[in-house]
Coordinates of C-alpha atoms and ligand atoms in Angstrom, one line a residue:
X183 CA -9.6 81.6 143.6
X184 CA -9.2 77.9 144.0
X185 CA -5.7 76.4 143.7
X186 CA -5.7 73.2 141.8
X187 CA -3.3 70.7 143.4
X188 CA -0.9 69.6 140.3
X189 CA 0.4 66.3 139.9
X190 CA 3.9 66.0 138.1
X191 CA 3.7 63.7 134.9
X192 CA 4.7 60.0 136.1
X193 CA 3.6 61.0 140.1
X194 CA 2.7 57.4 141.2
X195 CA 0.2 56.5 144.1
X196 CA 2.7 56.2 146.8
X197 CA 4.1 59.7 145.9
X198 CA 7.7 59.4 144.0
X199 CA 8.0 60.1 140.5
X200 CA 8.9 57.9 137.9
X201 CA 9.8 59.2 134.2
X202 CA 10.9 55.6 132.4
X203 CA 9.9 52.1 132.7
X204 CA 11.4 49.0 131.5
X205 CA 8.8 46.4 130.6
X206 CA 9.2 42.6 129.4
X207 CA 12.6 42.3 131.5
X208 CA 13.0 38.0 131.2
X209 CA 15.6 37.9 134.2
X210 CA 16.4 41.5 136.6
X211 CA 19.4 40.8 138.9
X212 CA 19.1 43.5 141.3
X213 CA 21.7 42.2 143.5
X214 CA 19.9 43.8 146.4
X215 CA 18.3 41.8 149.7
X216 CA 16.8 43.9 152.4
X217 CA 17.4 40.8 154.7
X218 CA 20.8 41.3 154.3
X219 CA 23.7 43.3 155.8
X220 CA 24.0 45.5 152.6
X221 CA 26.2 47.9 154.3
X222 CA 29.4 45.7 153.1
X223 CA 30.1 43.2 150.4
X224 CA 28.8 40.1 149.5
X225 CA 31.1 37.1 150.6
X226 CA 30.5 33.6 150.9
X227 CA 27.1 32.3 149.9
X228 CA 26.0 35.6 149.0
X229 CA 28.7 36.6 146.7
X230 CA 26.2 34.3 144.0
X231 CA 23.0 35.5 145.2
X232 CA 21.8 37.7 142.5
X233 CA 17.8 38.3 143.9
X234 CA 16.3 38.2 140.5
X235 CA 13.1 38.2 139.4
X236 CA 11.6 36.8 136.3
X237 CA 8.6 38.6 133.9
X238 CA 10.0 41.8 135.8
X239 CA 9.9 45.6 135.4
X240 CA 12.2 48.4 136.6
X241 CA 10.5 51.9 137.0
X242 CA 13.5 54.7 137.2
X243 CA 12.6 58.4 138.6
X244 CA 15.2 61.1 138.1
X245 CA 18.4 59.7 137.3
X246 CA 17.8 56.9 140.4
X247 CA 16.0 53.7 141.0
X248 CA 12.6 53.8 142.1
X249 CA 10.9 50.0 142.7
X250 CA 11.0 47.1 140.3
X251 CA 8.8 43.7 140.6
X252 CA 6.9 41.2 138.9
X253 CA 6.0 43.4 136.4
X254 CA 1.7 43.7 136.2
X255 CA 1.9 43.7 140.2
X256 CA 4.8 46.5 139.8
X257 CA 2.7 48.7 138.2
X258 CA -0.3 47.9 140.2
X259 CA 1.6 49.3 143.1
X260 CA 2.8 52.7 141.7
X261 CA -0.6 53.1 139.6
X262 CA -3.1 51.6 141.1
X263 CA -6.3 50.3 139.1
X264 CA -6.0 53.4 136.5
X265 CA -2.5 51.7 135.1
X266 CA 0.7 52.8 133.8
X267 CA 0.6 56.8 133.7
X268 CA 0.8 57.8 129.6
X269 CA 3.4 60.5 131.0
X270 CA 6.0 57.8 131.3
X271 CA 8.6 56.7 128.5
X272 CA 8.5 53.1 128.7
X273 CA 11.2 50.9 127.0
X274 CA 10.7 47.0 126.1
X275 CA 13.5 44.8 127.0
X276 CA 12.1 42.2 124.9
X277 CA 12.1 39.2 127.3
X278 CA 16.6 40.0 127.6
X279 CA 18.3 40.0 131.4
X280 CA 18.5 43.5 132.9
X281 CA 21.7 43.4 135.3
X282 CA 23.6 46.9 136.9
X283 CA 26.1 48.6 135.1
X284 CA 29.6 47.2 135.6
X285 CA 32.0 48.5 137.9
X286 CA 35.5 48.4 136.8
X287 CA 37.9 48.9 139.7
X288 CA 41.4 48.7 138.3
X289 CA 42.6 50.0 135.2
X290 CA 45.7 52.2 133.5
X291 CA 43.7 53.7 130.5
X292 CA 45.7 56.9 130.2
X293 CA 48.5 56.2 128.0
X294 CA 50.4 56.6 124.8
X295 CA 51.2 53.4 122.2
X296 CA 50.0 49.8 122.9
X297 CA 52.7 47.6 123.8
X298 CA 52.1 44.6 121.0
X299 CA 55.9 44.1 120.4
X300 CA 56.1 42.9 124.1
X301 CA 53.5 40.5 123.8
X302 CA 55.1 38.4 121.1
X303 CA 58.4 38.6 123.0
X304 CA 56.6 36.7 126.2
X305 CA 55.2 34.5 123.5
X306 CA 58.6 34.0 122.6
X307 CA 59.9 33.0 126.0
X308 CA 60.8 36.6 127.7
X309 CA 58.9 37.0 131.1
X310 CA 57.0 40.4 132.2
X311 CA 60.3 41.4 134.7
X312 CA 62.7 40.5 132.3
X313 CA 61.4 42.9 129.3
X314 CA 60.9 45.3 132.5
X315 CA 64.9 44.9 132.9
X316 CA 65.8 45.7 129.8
X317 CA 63.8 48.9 129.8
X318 CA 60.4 47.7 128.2
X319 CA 57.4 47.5 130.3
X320 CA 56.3 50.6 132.6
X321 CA 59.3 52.2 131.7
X322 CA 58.5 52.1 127.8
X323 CA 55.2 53.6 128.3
X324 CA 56.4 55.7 130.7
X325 CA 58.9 57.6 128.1
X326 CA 56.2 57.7 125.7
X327 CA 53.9 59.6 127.6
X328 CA 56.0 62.0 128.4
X329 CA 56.3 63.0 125.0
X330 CA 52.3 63.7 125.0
X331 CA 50.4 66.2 125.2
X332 CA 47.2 66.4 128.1
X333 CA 45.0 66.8 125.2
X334 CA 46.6 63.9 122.7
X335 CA 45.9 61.9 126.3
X336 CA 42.8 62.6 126.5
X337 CA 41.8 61.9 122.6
X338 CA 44.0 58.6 122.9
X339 CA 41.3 58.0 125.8
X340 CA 37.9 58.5 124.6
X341 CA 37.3 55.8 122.3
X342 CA 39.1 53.6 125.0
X343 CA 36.2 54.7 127.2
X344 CA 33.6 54.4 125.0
X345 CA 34.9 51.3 124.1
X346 CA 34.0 49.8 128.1
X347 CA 30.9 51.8 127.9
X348 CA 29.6 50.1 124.9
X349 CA 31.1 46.5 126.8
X350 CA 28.5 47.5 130.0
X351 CA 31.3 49.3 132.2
X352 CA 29.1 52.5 133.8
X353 CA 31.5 53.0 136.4
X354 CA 35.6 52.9 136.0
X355 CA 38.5 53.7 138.0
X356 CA 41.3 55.1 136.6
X357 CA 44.9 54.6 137.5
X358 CA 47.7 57.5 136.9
X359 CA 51.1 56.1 137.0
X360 CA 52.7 56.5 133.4
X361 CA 54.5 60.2 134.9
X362 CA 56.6 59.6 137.8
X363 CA 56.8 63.0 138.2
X364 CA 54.9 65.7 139.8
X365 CA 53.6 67.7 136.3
X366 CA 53.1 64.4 134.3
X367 CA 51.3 62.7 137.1
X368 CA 49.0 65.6 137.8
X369 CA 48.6 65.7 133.8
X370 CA 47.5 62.4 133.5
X371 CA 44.8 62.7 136.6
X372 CA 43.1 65.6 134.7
X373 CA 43.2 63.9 131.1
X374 CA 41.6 61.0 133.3
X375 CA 38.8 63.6 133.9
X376 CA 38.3 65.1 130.9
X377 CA 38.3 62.0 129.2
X378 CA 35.4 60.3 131.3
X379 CA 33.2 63.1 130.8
X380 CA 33.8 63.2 127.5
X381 CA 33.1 59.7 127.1
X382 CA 30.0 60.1 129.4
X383 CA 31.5 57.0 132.1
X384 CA 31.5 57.6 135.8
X385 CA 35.1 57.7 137.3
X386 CA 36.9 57.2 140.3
X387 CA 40.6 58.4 139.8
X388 CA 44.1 56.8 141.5
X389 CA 46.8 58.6 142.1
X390 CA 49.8 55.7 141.4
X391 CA 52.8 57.7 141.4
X392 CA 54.5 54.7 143.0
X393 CA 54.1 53.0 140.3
X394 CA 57.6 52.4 139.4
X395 CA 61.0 54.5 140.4
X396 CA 61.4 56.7 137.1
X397 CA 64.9 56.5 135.6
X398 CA 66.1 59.8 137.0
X399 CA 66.2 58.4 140.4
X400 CA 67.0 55.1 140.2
X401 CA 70.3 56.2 142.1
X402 CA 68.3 57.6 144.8
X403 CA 64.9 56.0 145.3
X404 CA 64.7 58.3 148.5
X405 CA 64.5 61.2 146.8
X406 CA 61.2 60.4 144.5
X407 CA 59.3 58.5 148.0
X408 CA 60.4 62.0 149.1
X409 CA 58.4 64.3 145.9
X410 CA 55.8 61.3 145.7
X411 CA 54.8 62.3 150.2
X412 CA 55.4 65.8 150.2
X413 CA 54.9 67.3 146.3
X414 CA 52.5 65.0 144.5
X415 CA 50.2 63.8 147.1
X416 CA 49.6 66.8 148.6
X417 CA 48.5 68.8 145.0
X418 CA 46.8 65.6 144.1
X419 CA 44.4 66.3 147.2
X420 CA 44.5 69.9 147.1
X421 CA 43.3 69.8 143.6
X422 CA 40.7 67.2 144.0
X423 CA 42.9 65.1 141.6
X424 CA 42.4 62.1 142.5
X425 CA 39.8 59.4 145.0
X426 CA 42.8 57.3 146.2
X427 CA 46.3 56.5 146.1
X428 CA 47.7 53.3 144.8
X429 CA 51.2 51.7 145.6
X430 CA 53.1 48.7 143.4
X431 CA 54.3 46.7 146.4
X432 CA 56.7 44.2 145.0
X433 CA 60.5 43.1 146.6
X434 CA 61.3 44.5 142.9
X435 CA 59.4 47.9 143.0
X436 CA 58.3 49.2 146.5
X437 CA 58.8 47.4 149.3
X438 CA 56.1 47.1 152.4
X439 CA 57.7 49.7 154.2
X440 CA 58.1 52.3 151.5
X441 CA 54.1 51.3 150.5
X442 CA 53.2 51.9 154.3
X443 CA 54.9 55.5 154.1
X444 CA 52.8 56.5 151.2
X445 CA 49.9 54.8 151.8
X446 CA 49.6 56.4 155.3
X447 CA 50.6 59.9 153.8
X448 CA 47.4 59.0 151.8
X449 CA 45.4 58.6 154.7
X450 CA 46.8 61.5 156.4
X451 CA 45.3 63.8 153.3
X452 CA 42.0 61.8 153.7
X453 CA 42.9 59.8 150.4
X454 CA 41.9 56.5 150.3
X455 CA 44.3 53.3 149.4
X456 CA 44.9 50.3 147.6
X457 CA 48.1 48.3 146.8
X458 CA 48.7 46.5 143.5
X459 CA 49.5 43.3 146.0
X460 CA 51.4 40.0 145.9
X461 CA 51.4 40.0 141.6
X462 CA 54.5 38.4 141.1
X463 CA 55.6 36.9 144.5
X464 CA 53.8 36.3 147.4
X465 CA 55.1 39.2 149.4
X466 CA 52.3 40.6 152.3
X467 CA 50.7 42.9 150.2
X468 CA 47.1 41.7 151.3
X469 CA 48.1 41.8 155.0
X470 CA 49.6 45.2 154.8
X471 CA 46.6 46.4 152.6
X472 CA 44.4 45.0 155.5
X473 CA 46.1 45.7 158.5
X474 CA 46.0 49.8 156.9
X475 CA 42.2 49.4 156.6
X476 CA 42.6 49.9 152.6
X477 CA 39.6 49.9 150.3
X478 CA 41.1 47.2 148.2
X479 CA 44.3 44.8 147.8
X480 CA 44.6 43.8 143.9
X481 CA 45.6 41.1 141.9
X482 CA 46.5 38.9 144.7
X483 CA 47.5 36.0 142.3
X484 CA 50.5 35.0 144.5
X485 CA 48.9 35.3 147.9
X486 CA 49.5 33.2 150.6
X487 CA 47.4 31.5 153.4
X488 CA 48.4 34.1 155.7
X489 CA 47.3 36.7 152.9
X490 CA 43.7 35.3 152.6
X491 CA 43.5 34.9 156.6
X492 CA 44.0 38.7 156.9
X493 CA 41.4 39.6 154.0
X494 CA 39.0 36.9 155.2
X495 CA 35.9 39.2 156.8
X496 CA 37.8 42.5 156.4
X497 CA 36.9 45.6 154.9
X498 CA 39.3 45.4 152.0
X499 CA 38.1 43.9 149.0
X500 CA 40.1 40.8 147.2
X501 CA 40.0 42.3 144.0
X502 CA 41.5 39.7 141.1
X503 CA 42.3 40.6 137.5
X504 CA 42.7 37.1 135.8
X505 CA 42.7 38.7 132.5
X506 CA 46.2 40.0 133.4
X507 CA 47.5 36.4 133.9
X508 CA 45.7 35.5 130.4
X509 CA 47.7 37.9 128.8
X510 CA 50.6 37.4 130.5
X511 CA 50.2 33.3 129.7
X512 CA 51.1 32.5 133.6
X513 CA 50.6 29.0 134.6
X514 CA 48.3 29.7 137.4
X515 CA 45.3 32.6 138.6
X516 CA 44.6 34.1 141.9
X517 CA 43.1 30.9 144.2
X518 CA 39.7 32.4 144.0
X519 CA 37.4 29.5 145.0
X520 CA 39.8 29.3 148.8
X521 CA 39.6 32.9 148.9
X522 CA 35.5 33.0 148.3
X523 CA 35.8 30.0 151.0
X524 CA 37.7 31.7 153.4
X525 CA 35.1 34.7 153.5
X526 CA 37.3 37.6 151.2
X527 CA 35.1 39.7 149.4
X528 CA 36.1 39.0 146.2
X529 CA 35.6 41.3 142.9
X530 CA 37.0 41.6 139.6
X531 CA 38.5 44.2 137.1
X532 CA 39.9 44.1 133.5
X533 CA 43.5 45.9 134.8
X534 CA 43.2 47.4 131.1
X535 CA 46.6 48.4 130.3
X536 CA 49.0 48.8 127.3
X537 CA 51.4 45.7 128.9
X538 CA 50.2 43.3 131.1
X539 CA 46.2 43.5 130.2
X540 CA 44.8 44.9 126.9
X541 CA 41.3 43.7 127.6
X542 CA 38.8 46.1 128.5
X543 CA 35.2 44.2 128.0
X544 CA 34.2 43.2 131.7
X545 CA 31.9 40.0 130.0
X546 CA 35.3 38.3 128.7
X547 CA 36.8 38.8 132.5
X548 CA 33.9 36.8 133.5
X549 CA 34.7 34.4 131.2
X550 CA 37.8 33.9 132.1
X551 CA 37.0 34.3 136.2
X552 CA 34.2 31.2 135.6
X553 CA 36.4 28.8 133.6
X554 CA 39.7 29.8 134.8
X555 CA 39.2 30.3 138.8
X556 CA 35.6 28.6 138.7
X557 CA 33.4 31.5 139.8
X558 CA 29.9 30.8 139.1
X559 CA 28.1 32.8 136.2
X560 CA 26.6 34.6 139.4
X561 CA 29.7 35.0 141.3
X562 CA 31.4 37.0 138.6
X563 CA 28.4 39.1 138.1
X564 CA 28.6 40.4 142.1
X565 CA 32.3 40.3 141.5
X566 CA 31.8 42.9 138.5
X567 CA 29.2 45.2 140.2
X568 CA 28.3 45.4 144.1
X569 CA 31.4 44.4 145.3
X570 CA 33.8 46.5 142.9
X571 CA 31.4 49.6 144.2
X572 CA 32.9 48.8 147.4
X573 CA 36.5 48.9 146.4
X574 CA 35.8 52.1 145.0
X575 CA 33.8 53.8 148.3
X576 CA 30.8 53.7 145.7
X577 CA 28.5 51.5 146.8
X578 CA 26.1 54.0 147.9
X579 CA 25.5 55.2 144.7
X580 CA 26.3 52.6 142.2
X581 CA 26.7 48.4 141.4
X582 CA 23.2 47.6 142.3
X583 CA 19.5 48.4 141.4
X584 CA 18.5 48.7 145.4
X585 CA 15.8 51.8 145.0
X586 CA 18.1 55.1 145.6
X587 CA 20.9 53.8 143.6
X588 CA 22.0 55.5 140.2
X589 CA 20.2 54.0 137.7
X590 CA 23.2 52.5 135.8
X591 CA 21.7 49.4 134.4
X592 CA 22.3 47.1 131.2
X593 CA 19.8 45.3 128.9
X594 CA 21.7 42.2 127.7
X595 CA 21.1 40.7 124.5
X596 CA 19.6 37.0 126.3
X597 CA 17.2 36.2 129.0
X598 CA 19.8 34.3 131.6
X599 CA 22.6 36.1 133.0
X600 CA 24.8 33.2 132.3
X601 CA 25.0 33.6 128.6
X602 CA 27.3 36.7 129.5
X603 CA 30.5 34.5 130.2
X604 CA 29.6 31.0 128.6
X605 CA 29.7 33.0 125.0
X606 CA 33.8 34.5 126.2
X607 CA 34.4 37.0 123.4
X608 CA 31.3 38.5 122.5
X609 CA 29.8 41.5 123.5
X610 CA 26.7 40.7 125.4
X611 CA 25.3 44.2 126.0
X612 CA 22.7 45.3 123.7
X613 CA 21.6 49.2 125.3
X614 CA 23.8 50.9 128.5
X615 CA 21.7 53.2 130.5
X616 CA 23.9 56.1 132.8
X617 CA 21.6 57.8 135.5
X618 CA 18.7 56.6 133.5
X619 CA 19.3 57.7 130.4
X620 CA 20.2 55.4 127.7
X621 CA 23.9 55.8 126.5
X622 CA 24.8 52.9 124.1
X623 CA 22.4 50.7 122.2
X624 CA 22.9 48.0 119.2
X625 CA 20.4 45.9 118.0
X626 CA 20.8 42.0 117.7
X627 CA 18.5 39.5 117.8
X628 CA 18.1 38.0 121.1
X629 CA 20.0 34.6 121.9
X630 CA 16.9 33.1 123.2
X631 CA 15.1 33.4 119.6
X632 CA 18.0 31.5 117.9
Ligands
NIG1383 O1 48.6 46.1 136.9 N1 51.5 45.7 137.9 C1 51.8 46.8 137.5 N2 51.1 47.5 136.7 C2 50.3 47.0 135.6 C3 51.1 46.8 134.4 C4 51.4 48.1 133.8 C5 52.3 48.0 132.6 O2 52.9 46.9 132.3 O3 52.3 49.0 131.9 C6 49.5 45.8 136.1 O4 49.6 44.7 135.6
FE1384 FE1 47.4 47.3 137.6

C-alpha cells in the first residue's frame, strides 16, 4: 500500500503555508529592514523609514506573516509557474495603503462617567491642577468608580475598545489607576481583561496604583506607598494581573524617591515599568525612568536637556501623547523634533482618558504629532507601531509586518500613508485584520478615485 504524500491547502514551493492573500496593495509599509538592527527601536533617520513597496502583496499563514513583495514576483516565489494555489482566500485591497495594526501604549480606558464639565471649566480659565485641588480630576473619577460594578466596568469598556479597533488600534495597553485601593485596583485590571477579549483587541495591562494618594490617606501618604509595595503589587503579579507597573511622578503626586520604591518593587516581582514623566514640570522623570532601565518614560512634554541626554540611545522609549496637551489647550507639546535629533526613540499614544485626553483614534494623534511637533507623516506611523511595540515588550510579536510577526495589519481607505494625518479627524481605516483574520471593515470609496 503506497502512501500518498499530502500537501496542505495553500503549501507554497518553499514549504510554509499560507491561507490568505492580499492583492492590489498600492503602498505596504512593512516597517521591517533586515539590514537593520531590528532588535531595538527606530531612532533617528530610521524612525521615518517605512520600507514600502508599491503594486505589493502580503501572503499571511496561520495567524502570522509569511512573505510580501512586488506582488506577480511574490507569488512567483511561493507558487512557482503553476500560480496562486485556489486553496487560498485572497482579499483585494483595491490599490489602498496596507500599514501594521496600531499599537497604543498609554491609555486609562477603564472608567465610570466622562469628565465634559471639566473641560469647559479649563476653557473657562481653570487649569488641570487646580480643578485637581478642588477635588475634580483623578479624584472625581476615582469616587465614581468605586461606586461600579466589575461588570458595569467592563460594559462601559467595550464599545470604548471597539471604538480604537475600528480607528486601526490592534494592540492597547491599558492603565488601572481609578481604585487606589487593593480590591478596586485588582477589579479594574480584570475588567481590563475581560473587556479586551470581549472586544477582540490585544492587551498589555498596567498596574497604576500610584496614580494618585486616595483621600483616605492623604494624612499619611506612608501608609498607601506601604499597601501599593507589599498588598497590591504582590497580588497584581501573583495573579498575572497585570504586564507592568506605572508610577505618576510629579513634585505634586509622587516624588522620584517614592516612584524609585515602587518602581523597583516592580522589578523585584519581575514587573516591568514606566513613569508618567515630567507632565507638568520638568522634574527627572526621564532620567529616573532611564537610569531604572524602564520600558518607557511618558508624556515627557516638560523635559529638560538633561531629560533627553539620558533617553538619548537608551532602552526606554520617549513616548509623547500630544493629544493630551490638545485637550488640555497648553501652549506648548513635548520638543519632539530635539528629542528625534538627539537619538530618543520616540513613539506615540492617545493617553485616552475621561480628563486630560478623550481621544482614542491613533490617525488624529498623528495629526496632531505632524502639525503640532512636526513628525513627518512617516515618523508618526513608526511612532504608532514598531516603536510603541517596544514600550510594551511586544515587539516580537506585534507593530510590524517582518515575516513571523502577528498578522495585525490595516487596509487604509487611500494609496499613500500620508493621507492618514493630512485628513486630522477622519477615520482612515477601511478593514482591521487581528492575527489574520479580518475584524472591522467599512466600505468607502477610495481617496485616490475622488
Ligand atoms: O495621563 N497624568 C495623569 N493621568 C492622566 C490623567 C488622568 C485623569 O485626569 O483622569 C494623564 O493625563
Ligand atoms: Fe496617562
Amino acid at each position: 500500500m503506497s502512501h500518498k504524500h499530502r500537501v496542505s491547502p495553500g503549501a507554497t514551493d518553499r514549504g510554509d503555508v499560507v491561507d490568505l492573500l492580499v492583492t492590489n496593495i498600492g503602498e505596504l509599509c512593512t516597517i521591517h529592514d533586515p539590514d537593520l538592527d531590528e532588535s531595538v527601536p527606530r531612532r533617528r533617520e530610521d524612525l521615518g523609514a517605512l520600507n514600502a513597496i508599491a503594486g505589493a502583496a502580503l501572503a499571511v499563514g496561520d495567524g502570522k506573516v509569511v512573505a510580501w513583495g512586488e506582488e506577480e514576483a511574490l507569488v512567483r516565489e511561493l507558487w512557482g509557474e503553476t500560480g496562486l494555489n485556489p486553496a487560498v482566500e485572497t482579499v483585494d485591497a483595491g490599490g489602498a495603503c496596507v500599514v501594521p495594526g496600531y499599537v497604543d501604549p498609554h491609555t486609562h480606558a477603564i472608567f465610570g462617567r466622562t469628565r465634559q464639565d471639566e473641560y469647559e471649566r479649563r476653557i473657562r480659565g481653570e487649569s488641570y491642577l487646580e480643578i485637581a485641588a478642588a477635588g475634580g480630576g483623578i479624584q472625581s473619577s476615582v469616587k465614581d468608580l468605586r461606586q461600579r460594578s466589575e461588570q458595569e466596568l467592563v460594559d462601559l469598556a467595550v464599545p470604548r475598545l471597539r471604538e480604537m479597533l475600528r480607528h486601526g488600534t490592534t494592540t492597547v495597553e491599558i492603565k488601572s489607576g481609578y481604585g487606589l485601593d487593593l480590591d478596586w485596583e485588582l477589579m479594574m485590571l480584570r475588567a481590563a481583561g475581560a473587556a479586551a477579549r470581549e472586544a477582540g483587541i490585544g492587551l498589555v495591562r498596567t498596574c497604576l496604583a500610584a496614580h494618585e494618594i486616595p483621600p483616605e490617606y492623604r494624612g499619611d501618604r506612608e501608609k498607601y506607598l506601604d499597601i501599593i509595595c507589599r498588598e497590591i503589587l504582590p497580588r497584581v503579579a501573583a495573579e498575572q494581573l497585570a504586564d507592568r507597573v506605572d508610577v505618576f511622578c510629579e513634585p505634586s503626586v509622587f516624588t522620584l524617591a517614592e516612584s524609585e520604591r515602587i518602581l523597583a518593587e516592580a522589578s523585584g516581582l519581575a514587573l516591568g515599568g514606566t513613569i508618567h514623566a515630567d507632565e507638568l514640570e520638568p522634574y527627572g522623570g526621564a532620567i529616573l525612568a532611564d537610569r531604572l532601565g524602564a520600558e518607557s518614560a511618558d508624556h515627557l512634554i516638560e523635559i529638560d536637556d538633561a531629560g533627553i541626554a539620558a533617553l538619548a540611545d537608551s532602552r526606554t522609549v520617549a513616548v509623547l501623547l500630544p493629544g493630551t496637551v490638545f485637550t488640555l489647550g497648553l501652549d506648548h507639546y513635548a520638543p519632539a523634533r530635539k528629542m528625534i535629533d538627539a537619538g530618543c526613540a520616540l513613539a506615540l499614544a492617545t493617553d485616552f482618558n475621561p480628563g486630560s485626553c478623550p481621544i482614542l483614534s491613533v490617525p488624529l494623534i498623528q495629526a496632531i504629532a505632524c502639525t503640532q511637533m512636526r513628525l513627518t507623516p512617516a515618523e508618526a506611523l513608526v511612532a504608532s507601531t514598531r516603536n510603541p511595540a517596544f514600550a510594551l515588550d511586544m515587539a516580537h510579536a506585534v507593530g510590524s509586518l517582518a515575516p513571523h510577526q502577528t498578522a495585525d495589519f490595516l487596509i487604509l481607505d487611500g494609496d499613500d500613508h500620508r493621507l492618514v494625518p493630512y485628513r486630522a479627524g477622519h477615520n482612515p481605516v477601511r478593514a482591521v485584520f487581528s492575527g489574520g483574520k479580518k475584524v472591522f471593515s467599512q466600505s468607502s470609496r477610495p481617496l485616490n478615485d475622488v
